[in-house]
Amino acid sequence: MNTTSDLALITPDGVRRLIEVLTARGYRVIGPTVRNGAIGYDAIDGIDDFPVGWTDEQDGGYYRLRRRDDAAFFGYAVGPHSWKRYLHPPQLRLWRAERSGDDMRIIDEDDEPPRDAFIGVRACELNAIAIQDKVFLGGPYVDPHYRSRREGIFVVAVNCAVAGGTCFCASMGTGPRVGSGFDLALTEIVHDGAHRFLVECGTDVGAQVLTELPHRPAPPSDIEAARAIIERTAQSMGREMPATDVPALLRRNLEHSRWDNVAERCLTCGNCTMVCPTCFCTSVEDETDLSGATAARTRRWDSCFTMDFSYIHGGSVRSSTRARYRQWMTHKLSTWVDQFGTSGCVGCGRCISWCPVGIDITEEVRAIHEGECDGDDS
Amino acid sequence: MCLPMQSDPMQPVPVRVLTRRREVADTWTLELEPGDAAGRPFAPGQFNMLYVFGVGEIPISLSGDSADPHRQVHTVRAVGPVSRALAALSPAATVGLRGPFGQGWPVEAAAGADVVLIAGGLGLAPLRPALYYILSRRARYGRVALLYGTRSPGDILFRRELERWRRRLDLEAWVTVDYAGSDWVGCVGVVTNLVPSASFDPADTVAFVCGPEVMMRFAVAALQKAGVDDAAIHLSMERNMKCAIGHCGHCQFGPLFVCKDGPVLSFERIRGLLSRKEI
Ligand SMILES: Cc1cc2nc3c(=O)[nH]c(=O)nc-3n(C[C@H](O)[C@H](O)[C@H](O)COP(=O)(O)OP(=O)(O)OC[C@H]3O[C@@H](n4cnc5c(N)ncnc54)[C@H](O)[C@@H]3O)c2cc1C
Ligand code: SF4
Ligand code: SF4
Ligand code: FES
């Protein structure tokens, strides 16, 4: 965290004001809100839309909302949504084509996207955004759709005050304290006095926005309280990734018997890939209207768990469940490092909570680690 | 957002079909406009993404001469919805084109060495630009051998050209078929059987291999047996491709994206992957 002078204190009313200020500045404000029994990220109008006084209980294949005994705004971990919904939409019309006779025209379809302000971005999620930046902006080709959404965002990060039952960011080095990539970062304090938020500015725009909010310098006792909150979260992670060189472990265990074991449980539903904040795979669909004069291409999230994903003439390259689960997990934790210089997992735990059969990526790594001599072919 | 056309690598450029020629029963060669007055330069072994209106888009290798960037030549085997629609297009029709993409054959790095090109079936198409390149700079290479295997005499691709190549004194061109009638005087058997017959110095040879994956595995084994180094063997890999720019994830082969790290990859890099099932 920055020096004391950079830290301010705001009240819940200050957060209410923050949403107003961002809206007045032309942002579409997206934040956490209760939807269908879970906390998702959606457009919000004010603090009443927050999951005030709610928390979540999470475990393998398990997610439930539960009441807290206070009125905390951010007293839960992450839900099934991630910010990739907005930066890399689940479905996007890329272009339209028109045909007349032998001629064809291609017309750009992506409208100017709204400028989004994200409120409640967690440390793991900031890391996930940084990872997708590498995928879509860091290579020889840039995805203009991602870029136009990404460029304008305003990020209000939140330091986690509770760890979820499936969280393991501490062992991935991606949380729970937010590092960089935010305009403002909040730490919510609900005990020992009034409900309040410690605010840290990450950018000049963030500092300007702060000047428009009622705020005061943070007293040293609150700075210490915030530090202790984050420390406690780090100590209460529900899961932990084994402390070993995981990329190398998986590289030398591509034929481990654990892949057969997990294949007996995995339903190849692809939920894990849909909820993962870093999974970026897509497919394209081409269609024509009834008259045959216009055609369009739509890009959709895709999953390496489908048979079509690896289809080449003659059959799928990865037809067994074993091969598809292995592809997913080795990509997340091993080959991603070769491709992008970082792990593809930020330890958010979503894939564990939302797997219908509760398959746990940390547990699978542990099993391979502990049974290394079994089926090892290095 | 109205970005300039070229800034979106997923947006095809409409180009016209100039000519269409039937090669064998299910395979056609299409010559396309480059869609750019300056031409569309490519390297041997690269591919384009070709879009048929409303049907879909598939990766197809460039099979023409890279010395002429004004003609984008593609040889297409009609195997499914998109390739069938593509192969059926008549001259003047318009297709969407993106490319060229990928890493091609290391033709420059091979200068000075003997070169062995091994093609199985349609694999001859992506190798043809490499052969054109080498033959037009013939003096810079050592011995050059083309080993081509296909199903039957009726499936021989680029037949007239192969006959011309066979008559050259500075190129060894071998053709073998899996099965043939009594009118066939050439070799019968798998293409890898030809490796021991070709003349090259294994210590100073670069091999380019393209064909079905099984055939490539056998070709590698034959080359290794002849003494060619793993780093000197190059294969063109095929995987599902939806974007060709490293964004869709479909073409992954272990840590590699076949679309941008390949399709041509040295065997040394993929040794541990090619030997495994379902990677
Ligand atoms: C780098 C590269 C170069 C190629 N060069 C040639 C060539 O020169 N000539 C040639 O005839 N073929 C080539 N192919 C193979 C060609 O792309 C496939 O035959 C073609 O995609 C099949 O699509 P389809 O719709 O006709 O048939 P199907 O096999 O029925 O395909 C059904 C669907 O699966 C998808 N699909 C199947 N295979 C692929 C694939 N490899 N990539 C992406 N999507 C796929 C398509 O979207 C298609 O709509 C190449 C492939 C690659 C990766
Ligand atoms: S792999 Fe699982 S824990 Fe890791 S970032 Fe993706 S969803 Fe979160
Ligand atoms: S690991 Fe779980 S969520 Fe992922 S595909 Fe298998 S069953 Fe579905
Ligand atoms: S084809 Fe999309 S990543 Fe290679």
XYZ file of C-alpha atoms in Angstrom, chain A:
378
model
C 0.000 0.000 0.000
C 1.104 3.576 -0.601
C 2.254 6.050 1.980
C -0.214 7.162 4.598
C -0.886 10.475 2.897
C -2.384 8.728 -0.152
C -4.951 6.864 1.906
C -8.384 8.302 2.510
C -11.475 7.198 4.346
C -14.996 7.283 2.931
C -18.350 6.254 4.364
C -21.049 4.094 2.704
C -22.487 7.400 1.519
C -19.143 8.048 -0.169
C -19.576 4.796 -2.094
C -23.094 5.896 -3.063
C -21.573 9.157 -4.296
C -18.844 7.226 -6.158
C -21.478 5.482 -8.276
C -23.123 8.848 -9.018
C -19.823 10.469 -9.960
C -18.878 7.613 -12.277
C -22.326 7.676 -13.881
C -22.049 11.439 -14.364
C -18.680 10.926 -16.002
C -20.394 8.759 -18.622
C -19.549 5.314 -17.328
C -21.908 2.372 -17.281
C -21.382 1.180 -13.718
C -21.101 -2.596 -13.290
C -20.946 -4.118 -9.856
C -21.875 -7.080 -7.707
C -25.558 -7.783 -7.265
C -27.705 -10.773 -6.307
C -29.058 -12.622 -9.350
C -30.695 -16.065 -9.302
C -29.339 -17.043 -5.928
C -25.767 -16.020 -6.668
C -23.714 -12.840 -6.709
C -23.105 -11.750 -10.263
C -21.731 -8.655 -11.971
C -24.386 -6.496 -13.591
C -25.259 -2.876 -14.310
C -26.119 -1.176 -11.009
C -27.794 2.126 -10.186
C -26.716 2.573 -6.602
C -25.559 0.933 -3.406
C -28.965 -0.657 -2.847
C -28.148 -2.990 -5.736
C -25.120 -4.374 -3.880
C -25.530 -7.710 -2.031
C -25.740 -5.764 1.239
C -25.398 -8.086 4.219
C -24.920 -11.225 2.116
C -22.066 -13.668 2.024
C -21.440 -16.916 0.182
C -20.575 -20.425 1.288
C -18.487 -22.284 -1.242
C -17.032 -25.743 -1.548
C -16.469 -28.307 -4.288
C -19.673 -28.252 -6.374
C -21.330 -26.026 -3.777
C -22.369 -22.346 -3.686
C -25.026 -20.830 -1.396
C -25.828 -17.318 -0.253
C -26.152 -16.743 3.462
C -27.023 -13.690 5.569
C -24.277 -11.886 7.450
C -24.988 -10.154 10.735
C -23.878 -6.777 9.375
C -24.532 -4.583 6.350
C -21.246 -5.158 4.511
C -21.232 -4.325 0.792
C -18.419 -6.686 -0.189
C -18.580 -9.439 2.425
C -18.316 -12.423 0.064
C -15.854 -13.974 -2.385
C -16.335 -14.324 -6.155
C -19.438 -15.748 -7.855
C -20.033 -17.407 -11.229
C -19.511 -14.202 -13.235
C -16.181 -12.648 -13.984
C -15.304 -9.382 -15.708
C -14.482 -11.239 -18.899
C -18.237 -11.083 -19.584
C -17.702 -7.415 -20.334
C -14.195 -7.332 -21.801
C -14.476 -10.539 -23.855
C -18.256 -11.018 -24.231
C -19.760 -14.527 -24.324
C -21.202 -13.780 -27.727
C -20.205 -11.067 -30.167
C -21.246 -10.341 -33.730
C -17.926 -9.717 -35.486
C -19.142 -8.641 -38.901
C -21.845 -8.927 -41.470
C -21.453 -9.758 -45.157
C -23.685 -8.735 -48.026
C -23.831 -10.445 -51.352
C -25.227 -9.333 -54.661
C -24.453 -11.450 -57.680
C -20.788 -12.363 -57.534
C -19.931 -9.444 -55.257
C -19.455 -9.573 -51.513
C -18.994 -6.803 -48.975
C -17.877 -7.217 -45.373
C -19.277 -4.713 -42.900
C -17.941 -4.143 -39.402
C -20.626 -4.888 -36.823
C -19.188 -4.193 -33.410
C -20.765 -0.955 -32.196
C -18.842 1.435 -30.021
C -18.935 -0.364 -26.674
C -20.060 1.452 -23.518
C -17.328 2.772 -21.249
C -17.525 0.596 -18.176
C -16.673 1.293 -14.564
C -16.186 -1.973 -12.658
C -16.850 -1.830 -8.936
C -15.707 -4.618 -6.658
C -12.857 -6.104 -8.687
C -10.864 -8.534 -6.555
C -7.104 -9.089 -6.616
C -7.432 -12.426 -8.435
C -9.640 -10.738 -11.011
C -7.168 -7.920 -11.642
C -4.608 -10.622 -12.312
C -7.059 -12.411 -14.611
C -7.574 -9.199 -16.599
C -3.805 -8.742 -16.862
C -3.578 -12.317 -18.183
C -6.257 -11.761 -20.836
C -4.440 -8.547 -21.790
C -1.452 -10.716 -22.704
C -3.639 -13.015 -24.797
C -5.551 -10.349 -26.713
C -3.200 -7.375 -26.718
C 0.257 -8.809 -26.128
C 0.852 -10.842 -29.307
C 1.486 -9.916 -32.915
C -2.279 -9.595 -33.465
C -4.490 -7.387 -31.337
C -8.181 -8.117 -30.804
C -9.802 -4.735 -31.508
C -13.031 -5.753 -29.730
C -11.198 -6.526 -26.520
C -9.059 -3.416 -26.863
C -11.982 -1.039 -27.337
C -13.702 -2.434 -24.230
C -10.567 -2.674 -22.150
C -9.110 0.751 -22.891
C -11.787 2.856 -21.329
C -12.509 0.995 -18.089
C -12.426 2.543 -14.642
C -11.575 -0.015 -11.965
C -12.661 0.162 -8.358
C -10.882 -2.760 -6.734
C -11.733 -4.297 -3.382
C -9.338 -5.997 -0.987
C -11.005 -9.199 0.137
C -12.188 -9.209 3.738
C -13.298 -12.841 3.627
C -11.825 -15.773 1.734
C -14.218 -18.149 0.007
C -14.211 -21.865 0.707
C -12.612 -22.570 -2.660
C -10.238 -19.575 -2.841
C -6.494 -20.180 -3.156
C -5.114 -16.883 -4.471
C -2.622 -16.663 -1.598
C -0.838 -19.788 -2.842
C -0.900 -18.516 -6.448
C 0.591 -15.143 -5.499
C -2.423 -13.318 -6.950
C -4.197 -12.040 -3.832
C -5.957 -11.293 -1.600
C -4.304 -7.841 -1.575
C -4.758 -5.915 -4.830
C -1.429 -5.009 -6.375
C -1.857 -2.905 -9.492
C -4.280 -2.270 -12.331
C -6.895 -0.270 -10.412
C -7.980 3.353 -10.311
C -9.266 3.159 -6.749
C -8.970 0.320 -4.239
C -11.269 -0.064 -1.260
C -10.871 -1.995 1.967
C -14.157 -2.348 3.773
C -14.141 -2.079 7.585
C -17.366 -3.058 9.347
C -16.194 -3.592 12.926
C -14.959 -1.297 15.731
C -17.049 1.704 14.870
C -18.879 3.013 11.871
C -19.053 1.193 8.518
C -16.225 2.739 6.476
C -13.849 2.167 3.541
C -10.150 2.832 3.305
C -9.405 4.187 -0.186
C -6.166 3.936 -2.107
C -5.652 5.768 -5.425
C -3.930 3.854 -8.209
C -4.120 6.430 -10.992
C -4.559 10.171 -11.527
C -8.120 9.608 -12.753
C -8.782 7.685 -9.572
C -7.394 10.577 -7.508
C -9.604 13.051 -9.402
C -12.679 10.950 -8.765
C -11.774 10.764 -5.080
C -11.722 14.571 -4.855
C -15.383 14.544 -5.888
C -16.308 12.287 -2.955
C -16.703 13.312 0.681
C -13.536 11.893 2.232
C -11.006 12.488 4.953
C -7.453 11.325 5.585
C -7.326 7.829 6.999
C -6.202 7.571 10.616
C -3.296 5.169 11.312
C -5.626 2.896 13.297
C -7.791 2.275 10.232
C -4.777 1.690 8.028
C -3.686 -0.934 10.529
C -7.204 -2.391 10.705
C -7.281 -2.765 6.897
C -3.879 -4.424 6.900
C -5.054 -6.902 9.525
C -8.237 -7.682 7.565
C -6.289 -8.586 4.433
C -3.785 -10.567 6.475
C -6.591 -12.553 8.077
C -8.106 -13.277 4.643
C -4.747 -14.556 3.401
C -4.615 -16.886 6.404
C -8.098 -18.324 5.869
C -7.990 -19.529 2.262
C -10.318 -22.482 1.682
C -7.873 -24.223 -0.663
C -4.171 -24.230 -1.384
C -2.150 -25.061 -4.485
C 0.696 -27.416 -3.552
C 3.965 -25.542 -3.191
C 5.906 -27.226 -5.971
C 6.946 -26.367 -9.521
C 3.503 -27.198 -10.943
C 4.340 -26.488 -14.636
C 7.235 -28.949 -14.502
C 5.222 -31.455 -12.460
C 2.510 -31.628 -15.114
C 4.991 -31.624 -17.995
C 6.538 -34.819 -16.728
C 3.247 -36.493 -15.794
C 1.241 -36.448 -19.016
C 0.580 -40.173 -18.671
C -0.140 -40.237 -14.924
C -2.927 -42.609 -13.865
C -4.693 -39.705 -12.127
C -5.928 -38.530 -15.548
C -7.891 -41.771 -15.840
C -9.207 -41.283 -12.332
C -10.454 -37.738 -12.987
C -11.898 -38.860 -16.330
C -14.234 -41.175 -14.426
C -15.689 -38.187 -12.577
C -15.597 -35.359 -15.153
C -18.813 -34.880 -17.136
C -17.068 -32.748 -19.810
C -19.775 -30.136 -19.242
C -17.295 -27.268 -19.651
C -18.649 -25.291 -16.660
C -15.103 -24.850 -15.381
C -14.048 -23.118 -18.587
C -17.119 -20.867 -18.690
C -16.662 -19.559 -15.133
C -12.883 -19.255 -15.339
C -11.844 -15.601 -15.618
C -8.832 -16.387 -17.809
C -10.186 -19.070 -20.193
C -10.304 -17.254 -23.534
C -11.192 -19.877 -26.146
C -13.851 -19.057 -28.702
C -15.440 -20.465 -31.786
C -17.056 -18.658 -34.693
C -20.406 -19.337 -36.288
C -21.306 -18.281 -39.779
C -24.911 -17.967 -40.787
C -27.028 -16.532 -43.586
C -30.499 -15.037 -43.556
C -33.315 -16.773 -45.404
C -32.875 -14.737 -48.579
C -29.209 -15.668 -48.721
C -28.243 -12.022 -49.321
C -26.697 -11.344 -45.943
C -24.449 -13.453 -43.789
C -22.885 -12.846 -40.408
C -20.146 -14.163 -38.188
C -20.615 -14.488 -34.456
C -17.877 -15.306 -32.008
C -18.842 -17.342 -28.926
C -17.014 -18.644 -25.898
C -16.010 -22.206 -26.541
C -14.639 -24.921 -24.306
C -11.823 -27.425 -24.765
C -14.188 -29.962 -23.177
C -16.339 -30.265 -26.311
C -15.674 -32.869 -28.992
C -15.899 -30.284 -31.770
C -13.151 -28.202 -30.246
C -10.326 -30.324 -31.632
C -12.163 -31.735 -34.642
C -10.190 -32.149 -37.820
C -11.347 -34.092 -40.826
C -11.557 -37.695 -39.697
C -12.275 -37.107 -36.000
C -11.470 -35.202 -32.843
C -7.861 -35.026 -31.749
C -8.950 -35.270 -28.099
C -11.880 -37.648 -28.023
C -11.397 -39.125 -24.537
C -12.454 -37.313 -21.360
C -8.976 -38.018 -20.014
C -7.355 -36.100 -22.855
C -9.772 -33.192 -22.583
C -9.404 -32.746 -18.841
C -5.645 -33.073 -19.236
C -5.683 -30.423 -21.960
C -7.600 -28.028 -19.726
C -5.544 -28.485 -16.592
C -2.145 -28.646 -18.260
C -3.037 -25.525 -20.219
C -4.138 -23.608 -17.120
C -1.171 -24.562 -14.991
C 1.679 -25.504 -17.300
C 1.643 -24.683 -21.017
C 0.120 -21.269 -20.293
C 3.450 -20.343 -18.729
C 5.248 -21.302 -21.958
C 2.759 -19.316 -24.013
C 2.274 -16.173 -21.968
C 4.935 -16.164 -19.260
C 2.375 -16.546 -16.469
C 0.144 -19.231 -15.015
C -3.358 -19.320 -16.489
C -4.832 -19.783 -13.009
C -5.324 -16.999 -10.485
C -6.731 -19.192 -7.731
C -10.255 -17.756 -7.741
C -11.807 -21.178 -7.035
C -14.732 -20.754 -9.448
C -13.987 -23.958 -11.344
C -14.168 -25.868 -8.052
C -17.437 -24.345 -6.802
C -19.229 -24.575 -10.148
C -18.131 -28.064 -11.145
C -21.289 -30.183 -10.784
C -19.217 -33.042 -9.389
C -16.857 -30.888 -7.339
C -13.599 -31.658 -9.126
C -10.903 -29.573 -7.428
C -7.914 -28.411 -9.469
C -5.733 -28.107 -6.341
C -6.661 -31.638 -5.291
C -5.855 -33.026 -8.743
C -2.425 -31.392 -8.648
C -1.861 -32.738 -5.135
C -2.784 -36.258 -6.233
C -0.353 -36.116 -9.136
C 2.332 -34.629 -6.911
C 1.913 -37.232 -4.207
C 1.666 -40.156 -6.597
C 4.461 -39.038 -8.851
C 6.211 -42.367 -9.131
C 2.920 -43.999 -10.102
C 2.663 -43.897 -13.881
C 5.499 -41.407 -14.102
C 7.145 -41.487 -17.490
C 9.731 -38.778 -17.139
